[in-house]
CSV table of C-alpha atoms in Angstrom, one decimal:
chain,number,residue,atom,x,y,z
A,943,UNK,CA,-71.0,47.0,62.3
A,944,UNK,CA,-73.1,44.7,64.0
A,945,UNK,CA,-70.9,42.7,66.9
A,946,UNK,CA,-71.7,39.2,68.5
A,947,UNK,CA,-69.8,38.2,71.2
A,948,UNK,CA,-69.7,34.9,73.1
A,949,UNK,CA,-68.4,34.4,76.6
A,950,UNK,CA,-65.7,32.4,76.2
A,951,UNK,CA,-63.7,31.1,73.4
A,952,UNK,CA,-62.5,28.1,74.6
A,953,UNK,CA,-64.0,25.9,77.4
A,954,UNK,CA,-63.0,22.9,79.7
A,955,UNK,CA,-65.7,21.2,81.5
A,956,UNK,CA,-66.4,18.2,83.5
A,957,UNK,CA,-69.2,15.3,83.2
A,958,UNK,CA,-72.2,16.5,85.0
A,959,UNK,CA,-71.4,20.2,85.3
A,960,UNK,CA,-74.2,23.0,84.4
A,961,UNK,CA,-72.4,25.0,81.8
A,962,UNK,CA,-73.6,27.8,80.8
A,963,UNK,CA,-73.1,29.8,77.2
A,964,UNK,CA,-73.4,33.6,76.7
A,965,UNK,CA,-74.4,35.5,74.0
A,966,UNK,CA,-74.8,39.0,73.6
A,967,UNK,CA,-75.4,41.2,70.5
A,968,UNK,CA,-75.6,44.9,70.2
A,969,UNK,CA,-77.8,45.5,67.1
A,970,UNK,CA,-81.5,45.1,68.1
A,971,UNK,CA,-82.1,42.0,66.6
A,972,UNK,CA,-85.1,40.0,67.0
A,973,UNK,CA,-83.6,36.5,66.3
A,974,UNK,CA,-80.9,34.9,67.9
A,975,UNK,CA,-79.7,30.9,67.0
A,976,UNK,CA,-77.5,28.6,68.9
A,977,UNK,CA,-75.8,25.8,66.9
A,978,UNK,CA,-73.3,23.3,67.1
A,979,UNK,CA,-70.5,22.6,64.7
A,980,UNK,CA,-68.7,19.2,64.6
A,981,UNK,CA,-66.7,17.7,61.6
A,982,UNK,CA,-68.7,16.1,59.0
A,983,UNK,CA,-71.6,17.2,60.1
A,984,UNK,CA,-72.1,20.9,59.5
A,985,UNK,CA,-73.9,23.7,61.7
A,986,UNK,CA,-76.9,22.5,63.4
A,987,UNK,CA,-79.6,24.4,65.1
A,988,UNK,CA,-79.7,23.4,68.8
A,989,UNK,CA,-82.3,26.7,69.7
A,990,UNK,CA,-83.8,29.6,68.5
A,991,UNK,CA,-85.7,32.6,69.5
A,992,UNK,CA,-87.5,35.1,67.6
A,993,UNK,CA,-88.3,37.7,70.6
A,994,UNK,CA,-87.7,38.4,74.6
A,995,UNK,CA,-88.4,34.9,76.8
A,996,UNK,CA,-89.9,33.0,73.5
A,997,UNK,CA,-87.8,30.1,72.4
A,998,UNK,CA,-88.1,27.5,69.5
A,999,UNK,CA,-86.4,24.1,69.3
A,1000,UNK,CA,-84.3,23.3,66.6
A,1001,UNK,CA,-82.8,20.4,64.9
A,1002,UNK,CA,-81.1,18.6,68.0
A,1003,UNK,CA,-82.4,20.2,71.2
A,1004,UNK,CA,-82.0,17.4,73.3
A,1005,UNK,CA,-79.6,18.0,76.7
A,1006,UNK,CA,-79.8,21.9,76.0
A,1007,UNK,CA,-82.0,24.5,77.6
A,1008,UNK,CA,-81.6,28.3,76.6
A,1009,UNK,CA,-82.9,31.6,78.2
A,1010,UNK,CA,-83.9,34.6,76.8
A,1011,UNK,CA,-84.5,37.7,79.4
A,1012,UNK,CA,-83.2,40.1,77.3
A,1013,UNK,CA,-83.4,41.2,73.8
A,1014,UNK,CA,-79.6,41.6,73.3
A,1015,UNK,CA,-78.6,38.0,75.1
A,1016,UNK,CA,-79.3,34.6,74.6
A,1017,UNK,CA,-78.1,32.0,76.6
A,1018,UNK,CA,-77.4,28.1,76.0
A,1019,UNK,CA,-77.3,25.6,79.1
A,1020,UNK,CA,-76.1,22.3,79.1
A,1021,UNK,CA,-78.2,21.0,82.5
A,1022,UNK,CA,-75.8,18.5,82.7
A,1023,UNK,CA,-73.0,18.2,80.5
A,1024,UNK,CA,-71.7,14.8,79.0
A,1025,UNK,CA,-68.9,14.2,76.9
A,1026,UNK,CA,-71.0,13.7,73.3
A,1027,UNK,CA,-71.2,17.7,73.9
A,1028,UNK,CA,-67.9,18.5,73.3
A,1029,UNK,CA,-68.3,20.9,70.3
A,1030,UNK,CA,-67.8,24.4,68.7
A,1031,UNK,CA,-70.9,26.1,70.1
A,1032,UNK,CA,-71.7,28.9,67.4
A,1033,UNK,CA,-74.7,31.5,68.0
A,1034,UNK,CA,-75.7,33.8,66.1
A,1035,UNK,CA,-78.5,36.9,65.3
A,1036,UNK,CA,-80.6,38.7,62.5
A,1037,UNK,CA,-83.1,41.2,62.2
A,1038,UNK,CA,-87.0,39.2,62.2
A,1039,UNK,CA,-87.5,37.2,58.6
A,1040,UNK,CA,-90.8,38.7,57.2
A,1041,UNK,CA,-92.6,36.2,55.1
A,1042,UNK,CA,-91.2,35.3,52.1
A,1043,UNK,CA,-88.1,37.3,52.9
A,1044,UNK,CA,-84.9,36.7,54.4
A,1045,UNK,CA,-82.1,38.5,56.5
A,1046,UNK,CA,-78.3,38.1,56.6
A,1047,UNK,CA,-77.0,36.0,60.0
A,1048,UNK,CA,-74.8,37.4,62.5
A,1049,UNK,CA,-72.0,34.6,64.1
A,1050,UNK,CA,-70.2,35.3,67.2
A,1051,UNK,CA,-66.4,34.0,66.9
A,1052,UNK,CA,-67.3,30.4,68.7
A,1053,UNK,CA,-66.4,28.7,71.6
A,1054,UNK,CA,-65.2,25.3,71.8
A,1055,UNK,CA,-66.2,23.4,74.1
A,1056,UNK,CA,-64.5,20.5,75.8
A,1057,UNK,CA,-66.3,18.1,78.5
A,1058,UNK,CA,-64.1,15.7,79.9
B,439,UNK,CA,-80.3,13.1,51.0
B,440,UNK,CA,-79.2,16.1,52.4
B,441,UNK,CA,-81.2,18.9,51.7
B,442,UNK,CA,-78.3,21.4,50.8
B,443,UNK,CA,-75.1,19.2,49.1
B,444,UNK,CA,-71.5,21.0,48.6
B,445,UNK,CA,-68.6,19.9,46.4
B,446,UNK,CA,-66.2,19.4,46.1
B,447,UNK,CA,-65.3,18.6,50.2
B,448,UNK,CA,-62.1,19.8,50.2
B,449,UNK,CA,-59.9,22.1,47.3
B,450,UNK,CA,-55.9,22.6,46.9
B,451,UNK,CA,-55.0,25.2,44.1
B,452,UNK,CA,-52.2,27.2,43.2
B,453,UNK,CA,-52.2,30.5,44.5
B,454,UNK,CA,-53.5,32.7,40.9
B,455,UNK,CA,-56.0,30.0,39.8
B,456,UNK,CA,-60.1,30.6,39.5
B,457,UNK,CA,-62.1,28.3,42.0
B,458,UNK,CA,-64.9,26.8,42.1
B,459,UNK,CA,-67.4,25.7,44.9
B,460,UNK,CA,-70.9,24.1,43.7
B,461,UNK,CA,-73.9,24.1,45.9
B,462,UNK,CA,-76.9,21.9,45.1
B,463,UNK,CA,-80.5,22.3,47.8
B,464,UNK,CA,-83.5,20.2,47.4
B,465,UNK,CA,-85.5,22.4,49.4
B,466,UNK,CA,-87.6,25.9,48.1
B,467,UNK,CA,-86.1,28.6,49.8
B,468,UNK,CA,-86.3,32.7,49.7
B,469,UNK,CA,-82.3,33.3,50.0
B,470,UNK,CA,-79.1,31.5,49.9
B,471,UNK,CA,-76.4,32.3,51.6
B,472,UNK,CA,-72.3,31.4,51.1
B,473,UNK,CA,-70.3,32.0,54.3
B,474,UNK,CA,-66.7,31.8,54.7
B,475,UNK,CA,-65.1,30.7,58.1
B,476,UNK,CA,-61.1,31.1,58.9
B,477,UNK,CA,-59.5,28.4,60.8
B,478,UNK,CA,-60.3,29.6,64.9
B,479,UNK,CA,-64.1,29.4,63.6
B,480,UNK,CA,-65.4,32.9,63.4
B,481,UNK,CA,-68.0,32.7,60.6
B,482,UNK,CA,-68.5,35.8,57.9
B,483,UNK,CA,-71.1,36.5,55.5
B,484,UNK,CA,-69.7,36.7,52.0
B,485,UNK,CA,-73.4,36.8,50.3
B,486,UNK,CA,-77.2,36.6,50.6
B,487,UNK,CA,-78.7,36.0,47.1
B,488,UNK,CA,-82.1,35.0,45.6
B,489,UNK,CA,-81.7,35.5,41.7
B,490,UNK,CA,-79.0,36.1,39.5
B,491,UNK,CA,-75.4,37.1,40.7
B,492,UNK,CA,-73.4,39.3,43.4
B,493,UNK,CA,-69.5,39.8,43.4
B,494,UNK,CA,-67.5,41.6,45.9
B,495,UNK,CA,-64.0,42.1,45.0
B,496,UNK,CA,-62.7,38.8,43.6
B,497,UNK,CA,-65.8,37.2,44.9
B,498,UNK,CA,-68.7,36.3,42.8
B,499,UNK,CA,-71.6,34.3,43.6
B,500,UNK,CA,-74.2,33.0,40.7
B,501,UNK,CA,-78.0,30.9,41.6
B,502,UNK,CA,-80.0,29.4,39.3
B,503,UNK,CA,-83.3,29.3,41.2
B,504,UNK,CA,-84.8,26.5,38.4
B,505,UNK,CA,-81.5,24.0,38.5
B,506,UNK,CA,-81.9,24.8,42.5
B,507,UNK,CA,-77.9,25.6,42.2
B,508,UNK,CA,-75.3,28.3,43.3
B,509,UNK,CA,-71.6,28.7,42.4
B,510,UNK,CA,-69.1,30.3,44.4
B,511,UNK,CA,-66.2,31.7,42.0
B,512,UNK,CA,-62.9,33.3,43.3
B,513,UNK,CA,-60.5,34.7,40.9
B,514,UNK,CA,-56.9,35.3,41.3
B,515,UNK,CA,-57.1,33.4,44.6
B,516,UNK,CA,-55.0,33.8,47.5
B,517,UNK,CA,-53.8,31.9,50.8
B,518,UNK,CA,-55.3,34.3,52.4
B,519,UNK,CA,-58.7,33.0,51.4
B,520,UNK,CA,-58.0,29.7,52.3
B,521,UNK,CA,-60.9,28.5,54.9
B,522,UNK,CA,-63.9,26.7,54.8
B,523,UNK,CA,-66.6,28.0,52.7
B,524,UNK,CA,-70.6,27.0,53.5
B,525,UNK,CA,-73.3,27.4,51.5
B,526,UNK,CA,-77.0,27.5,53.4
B,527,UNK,CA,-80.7,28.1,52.4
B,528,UNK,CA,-83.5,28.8,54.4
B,529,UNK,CA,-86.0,26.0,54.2
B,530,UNK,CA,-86.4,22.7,57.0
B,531,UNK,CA,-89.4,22.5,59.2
B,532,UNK,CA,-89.3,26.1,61.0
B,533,UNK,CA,-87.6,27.9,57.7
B,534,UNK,CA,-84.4,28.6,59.5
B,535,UNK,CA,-81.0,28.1,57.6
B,536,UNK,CA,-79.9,24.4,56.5
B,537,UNK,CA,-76.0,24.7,56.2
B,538,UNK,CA,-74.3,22.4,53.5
B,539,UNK,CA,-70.9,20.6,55.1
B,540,UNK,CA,-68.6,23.1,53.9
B,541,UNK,CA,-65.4,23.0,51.2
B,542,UNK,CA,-62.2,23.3,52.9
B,543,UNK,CA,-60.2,25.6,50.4
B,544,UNK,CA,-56.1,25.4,50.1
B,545,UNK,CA,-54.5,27.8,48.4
B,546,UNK,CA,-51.2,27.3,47.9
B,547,UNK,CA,-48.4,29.9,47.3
């Protein structure tokens, strides 16, 4: 069974700390996504990469910054945190989409995040 | 508009009755996905489907590529599956996953 795992399930921050967010997986994957989950709004892509040190911004990137040294982790960084972060941080990996093809997404249980 | 529209938002049933989640996109896309996340917010993949129709257990999952539409069908339902169920298709700018909003499903015993 493919396994994500996220540092921490539940998170308690202050204004203006750097707060960083683990993942790890332990199937090879090429692509690993970090979103954000908030009511009424859905999942939303913050980042993505699709191999070792190569990142892609997603749908709302702004105030994040992510890090990818090694194929099984990908990390999210909030540079500064404020409280319009607070959030379920969800992330997530799959084996590389060929073209015209598609592959099944991984999730990691979440953490939630609270900046106060 | 958004691109990938779920409904109903939220479902109550009786614990026995057949469900029903709709999911309409807008956008072409290669798969569609229904996931089904339990209250703590771990997220599962029930189905990946591009044509026709999947079931797995009391789960069953229909597309119809031309009305751009998928069904999610559970018969004999449960409290246990009671818990939000999203429905997403690749597409948007880069041709990662667009997630609709979700359906909050109740089952009641």
């Amino acid at each position: 069974d493919v396994k994500v795992t996220q540092s921490s399930r539940y998170l308690v921050k202050r204004t203006g700390e750097k707060v960083f967010l683990e993942c790890v997986q332990d199937m090879d994957h090429e692509n690993m996504f970090w979103y954000r989950q908030d009511p009424g709004l859905g999942l939303r892509l913050i980042y993505f990469s699709y191999d070792v040190k190569m990142k892609e911004k997603g749908d709302i990137p702004e105030g994040y910054s992510v890090s990818r040294e090694k194929k099984e982790r990908f990390s999210l960084i909030l540079e500064s945190a404020s409280t319009n972060q607070t959030s379920m941080y969800l992330c997530a990996s799959s084996l590389a989409r060929l073209s015209g093809g598609s592959y099944e997404q991984y999730f990691g249980p979440g953490t939630r995040l609270t900046v106060t | 508009k958004n691109e990938v529209e779920q409904s109903p938002q939220n479902l109550t049933a009786q614990e026995g009755e057949f469900i029903t989640i709709n999911c309409s996109y807008s956008v072409g896309i290669s798969a569609l996905h229904w996931l089904q996340q339990h209250p703590g917010g771990g997220i599962v993949s029930l189905f990946m489907l591009s044509s026709g129709k999947k079931k797995h257990g009391r789960l069953i999952a229909t597309i119809n590529i031309q009305e751009k539409h998928s069904s999610l069908h559970i018969t004999a339902s449960h409290p246990r599956d009671s818990a939000v169920y999203i429905c997403a298709v690749y597409g948007g700018s880069q041709g990662n996953l667009i997630f609709g909003k979700g359906t909050k499903l109740s089952v009641k015993p």
